[in-house]
């Protein structure tokens, strides 16, 4: 194996909680990769942008739609993921990943398509948690990824651009239609979270994606979508990547970001400990015995991302300071 790129969004905790949340963590391999590797600044701040830049895709929606079997053609696509908006005081919190089934999704999409017929938009639900809308005309619209806004106030992330007011009216109309649907009334009667909105994001037209790596793995559904469209093998374990006849692998660890965004610090600690035992330790061992030539660990953060490149020779550079993870807080 020549090199592995390890992506870990939000591996570094916020400075205000770093000491507390990192207390007692033992991360010798991870801290060695960080401390003895060559550190550089990274331009990407979000996983979505990083994947588009690496694979050559211009936007997420057509890539993700194509990965789920939709014929994207030359149309303009938006992710239209079903979410719950939960009112909390003056906030409308965005709840992602709602428990819903394919029959519910199909029925709600059919209702939306019937209502908006002739208005240049068609809804698709190939997966209960991942919906799409195909538009005949390209909107002048800037949106925010669902992963960025999940568990946050929707009012802070409204669409922007020349067509923003038009799409805000559509948002409102969609919410009214979903709320009044009998399926949502049944969910409410069962005490389940309503599917009362869609989050539109990642819009664009299809562009050719490139085979930037020869193997991809990890816990990111989005990275898997890019891999499928590019025709890259997806592996179940890092050991499979190290043992296989691969030269350039990508492994994505998105669990720290998801935990931190939910405010679940216990889950964040567990995810970091898992990175130490399942990824950092075997990668360091593979480097030391010559089975791997280099590791690039990239930590994505909205207020400053960093890339740490660690080669086999860096393992013996004892003069480079190894610091605890809390010292990397941002």
XYZ file of C-alpha atoms in Angstrom:
330
model
C 0.000 0.000 0.000
C 1.377 3.389 -0.956
C -0.770 5.913 0.922
C -4.030 6.241 2.859
C -6.001 9.431 3.313
C -7.837 9.479 6.653
C -10.566 12.124 6.975
C -11.871 12.927 10.450
C -14.244 15.922 10.588
C -14.399 17.486 14.065
C -11.693 15.288 15.533
C -10.511 18.409 17.383
C -12.965 19.547 20.077
C -14.057 23.159 20.678
C -11.619 24.983 22.894
C -14.171 25.777 25.596
C -14.784 22.086 26.363
C -11.489 20.530 25.269
C -9.972 19.922 28.703
C -13.100 18.337 30.103
C -14.090 16.201 27.121
C -10.540 14.901 26.554
C -9.846 14.072 30.212
C -8.560 10.523 30.572
C -8.304 9.798 26.846
C -5.270 7.648 26.004
C -4.409 8.164 22.332
C -0.690 7.397 21.852
C -0.893 6.342 18.192
C -3.224 9.149 17.123
C -1.207 11.778 18.961
C 1.987 10.472 17.366
C 0.459 10.767 13.877
C -0.515 14.345 14.689
C 2.631 15.409 16.499
C 5.336 13.902 14.302
C 3.655 14.403 10.957
C 4.079 17.456 8.748
C 1.180 19.834 9.402
C -0.319 22.084 6.732
C -3.510 24.104 6.456
C -6.400 22.613 4.520
C -8.677 24.727 2.327
C -11.738 22.491 2.702
C -13.910 23.059 5.756
C -16.786 20.648 5.065
C -16.825 17.029 3.967
C -19.186 17.825 1.080
C -16.750 20.376 -0.376
C -13.766 18.078 0.154
C -15.411 15.188 -1.703
C -16.470 17.396 -4.614
C -12.931 18.773 -4.926
C -11.290 15.345 -4.673
C -13.599 13.507 -7.088
C -14.253 16.352 -9.513
C -18.003 16.563 -8.904
C -19.434 20.058 -8.982
C -22.236 19.384 -6.495
C -23.563 16.687 -4.188
C -27.161 16.204 -5.337
C -26.583 14.727 -8.833
C -23.796 12.460 -7.543
C -25.869 11.155 -4.654
C -28.932 10.730 -6.879
C -26.931 8.819 -9.502
C -25.482 6.564 -6.795
C -29.051 5.525 -5.911
C -29.977 4.607 -9.459
C -31.696 7.781 -10.679
C -31.067 8.936 -14.248
C -29.689 12.407 -13.628
C -29.064 13.418 -17.252
C -28.420 17.133 -17.731
C -31.125 18.359 -15.352
C -30.593 20.447 -12.233
C -30.957 18.422 -9.016
C -31.341 19.285 -5.335
C -31.220 16.992 -2.344
C -34.651 17.330 -0.689
C -34.172 15.324 2.485
C -37.157 14.837 4.829
C -36.654 16.425 8.230
C -38.609 17.348 11.304
C -38.806 20.954 12.466
C -39.232 20.996 16.223
C -40.182 24.300 17.831
C -38.114 25.099 20.917
C -38.772 28.546 22.333
C -37.876 30.874 19.440
C -35.989 28.216 17.476
C -37.024 25.681 14.851
C -34.570 22.816 15.371
C -33.807 20.666 12.313
C -34.119 16.959 13.141
C -32.496 14.700 10.495
C -32.599 10.940 9.882
C -36.251 10.464 10.758
C -37.501 6.907 11.168
C -39.682 6.477 8.091
C -40.397 3.707 5.630
C -40.352 3.464 1.836
C -44.150 3.391 1.630
C -44.472 6.626 3.609
C -41.785 8.288 1.495
C -43.407 7.168 -1.766
C -46.833 8.412 -0.682
C -45.556 11.812 0.429
C -43.517 12.265 -2.753
C -46.530 11.329 -4.877
C -48.611 13.948 -3.064
C -45.954 16.623 -3.665
C -45.651 15.701 -7.349
C -49.413 15.925 -7.773
C -49.576 19.320 -6.077
C -46.616 20.845 -7.943
C -47.450 19.288 -11.341
C -46.666 21.653 -14.204
C -44.371 23.825 -12.065
C -41.096 22.378 -13.361
C -40.210 20.201 -10.388
C -40.377 16.453 -9.754
C -39.726 14.727 -6.438
C -38.041 11.331 -5.996
C -37.573 9.147 -2.910
C -35.221 6.247 -3.763
C -34.367 5.997 -0.052
C -36.593 6.904 2.940
C -34.013 9.373 4.303
C -32.690 10.701 0.995
C -35.085 12.472 -1.337
C -34.431 14.613 -4.409
C -36.130 17.201 -6.567
C -35.350 17.597 -10.276
C -35.846 21.078 -11.669
C -36.380 22.154 -15.253
C -34.789 25.555 -14.624
C -31.661 26.274 -12.597
C -32.432 28.421 -9.547
C -30.257 31.277 -8.327
C -29.946 29.781 -4.888
C -27.305 29.159 -2.242
C -28.137 26.473 0.298
C -26.533 24.829 3.330
C -25.771 21.086 3.689
C -28.097 19.152 5.973
C -25.101 17.852 7.931
C -24.210 21.459 8.753
C -27.671 22.497 9.950
C -28.817 19.301 11.693
C -29.752 19.912 15.345
C -29.531 23.671 14.744
C -32.025 26.491 14.227
C -33.408 26.373 10.666
C -33.897 30.141 10.652
C -30.120 30.644 10.677
C -29.656 28.683 7.439
C -32.355 29.901 5.081
C -31.620 29.773 1.321
C -29.906 32.832 -0.098
C -29.698 34.304 -3.564
C -31.919 35.998 -6.137
C -34.548 33.218 -5.943
C -34.479 32.877 -2.152
C -37.900 34.429 -1.505
C -39.507 32.217 -4.141
C -38.061 29.093 -2.579
C -38.949 30.199 0.931
C -42.586 30.337 -0.230
C -42.207 26.839 -1.659
C -40.707 25.703 1.666
C -43.758 27.029 3.482
C -46.161 25.395 1.035
C -44.362 22.047 1.321
C -44.531 22.221 5.118
C -48.284 22.866 5.048
C -48.863 19.978 2.631
C -46.768 17.542 4.665
C -48.339 18.515 7.980
C -51.867 18.000 6.654
C -51.162 14.600 5.075
C -52.941 11.646 6.769
C -49.607 9.830 7.175
C -48.315 12.646 9.348
C -51.536 12.761 11.309
C -51.079 9.038 11.972
C -47.463 9.615 13.030
C -48.614 12.324 15.428
C -51.236 9.995 16.907
C -48.495 7.390 17.501
C -46.279 9.984 19.156
C -43.697 9.919 16.342
C -41.791 12.918 15.012
C -43.615 14.506 12.088
C -42.036 14.653 8.636
C -43.024 18.300 8.365
C -40.370 19.776 6.078
C -37.754 19.083 3.432
C -34.196 20.379 3.519
C -33.025 21.460 0.078
C -29.276 21.502 -0.483
C -26.368 20.401 -2.665
C -27.891 21.630 -5.920
C -26.252 21.352 -9.320
C -25.931 19.491 -12.587
C -24.062 16.248 -13.129
C -20.356 16.407 -13.949
C -17.946 13.517 -14.549
C -16.351 12.203 -11.367
C -12.814 10.863 -11.355
C -11.303 7.779 -9.729
C -9.340 9.784 -7.183
C -8.618 6.673 -5.049
C -8.590 2.960 -5.740
C -10.456 2.047 -2.543
C -12.840 3.838 -0.166
C -14.189 2.955 3.277
C -15.546 4.377 6.501
C -18.856 5.503 7.940
C -19.776 8.302 5.514
C -22.748 7.545 3.257
C -21.787 10.504 1.084
C -18.240 9.257 0.512
C -19.763 5.914 -0.438
C -21.989 7.651 -2.994
C -19.002 9.288 -4.682
C -17.183 5.941 -4.688
C -20.114 4.129 -6.327
C -20.474 6.708 -9.092
C -16.709 6.656 -9.705
C -16.667 2.838 -9.766
C -14.298 2.562 -6.790
C -14.437 -0.531 -4.514
C -15.938 0.124 -1.070
C -14.275 -1.850 1.707
C -15.729 -3.026 4.999
C -12.583 -2.667 7.098
C -9.329 -0.768 7.152
C -7.481 -4.064 7.447
C -8.985 -5.121 4.121
C -7.572 -1.943 2.612
C -4.132 -2.588 4.093
C -4.121 -6.247 3.036
C -5.409 -5.669 -0.489
C -3.470 -4.759 -3.598
C -4.417 -1.093 -3.361
C -2.179 1.927 -3.787
C -4.260 4.917 -2.704
C -7.096 4.556 -0.202
C -9.592 6.948 1.392
C -11.086 6.254 4.815
C -13.674 8.621 6.316
C -14.478 8.766 10.043
C -17.553 10.990 10.340
C -18.676 9.803 13.776
C -16.907 12.583 15.763
C -18.682 15.282 13.737
C -22.084 13.676 14.131
C -21.620 13.251 17.885
C -20.353 16.792 18.412
C -23.198 18.262 16.385
C -25.748 16.406 18.527
C -23.976 17.664 21.624
C -23.284 14.069 22.695
C -19.825 14.384 24.242
C -19.824 10.788 25.482
C -20.359 9.550 21.913
C -17.632 11.918 20.696
C -15.162 10.385 23.175
C -16.153 6.885 22.078
C -15.650 7.795 18.419
C -12.188 9.217 19.119
C -11.208 6.124 21.108
C -12.401 4.032 18.164
C -10.197 6.034 15.785
C -7.239 5.290 18.075
C -7.784 1.528 18.275
C -9.290 0.764 14.855
C -7.397 3.192 12.617
C -4.473 5.123 14.131
C -2.853 2.111 15.792
C -2.935 -0.257 12.770
C -1.890 2.568 10.430
C 1.115 3.391 12.597
C 2.080 -0.284 12.777
C 1.768 -0.644 8.998
C 4.031 2.380 8.539
C 6.659 1.090 10.928
C 6.972 -2.279 9.178
C 6.953 -0.799 5.686
C 3.537 -2.059 4.536
C 2.424 1.552 4.107
C 4.407 4.526 2.873
C 2.382 7.490 4.157
C -0.784 8.531 5.972
C -2.502 11.858 5.469
C -4.800 12.630 8.379
C -7.066 15.543 7.543
C -9.174 17.143 10.264
C -12.012 19.237 8.839
C -13.333 22.139 10.869
C -15.363 25.140 9.737
C -13.044 27.551 11.514
C -9.772 26.023 10.366
C -8.901 22.607 8.890
C -5.493 20.933 9.007
C -3.752 18.087 7.226
C -1.022 15.988 8.903
C 1.200 13.917 6.615
C 3.078 11.108 8.353
C 5.654 8.975 6.550
C 7.572 5.919 7.711
C 10.600 8.016 8.627
C 8.540 10.363 10.800
C 8.041 7.597 13.370
C 11.666 8.068 14.461
C 11.690 11.859 14.678
C 11.642 11.920 18.456
C 12.454 15.625 18.585
C 8.999 16.499 17.285
C 6.661 17.189 20.175
C 3.756 14.818 20.745
C 0.906 16.753 22.341
C -2.374 15.570 23.869
C -5.446 15.915 21.666
C -6.873 18.726 23.816
C -3.990 20.958 22.712
C -5.325 20.899 19.147
C -8.649 22.415 20.234
C -9.964 25.158 17.986
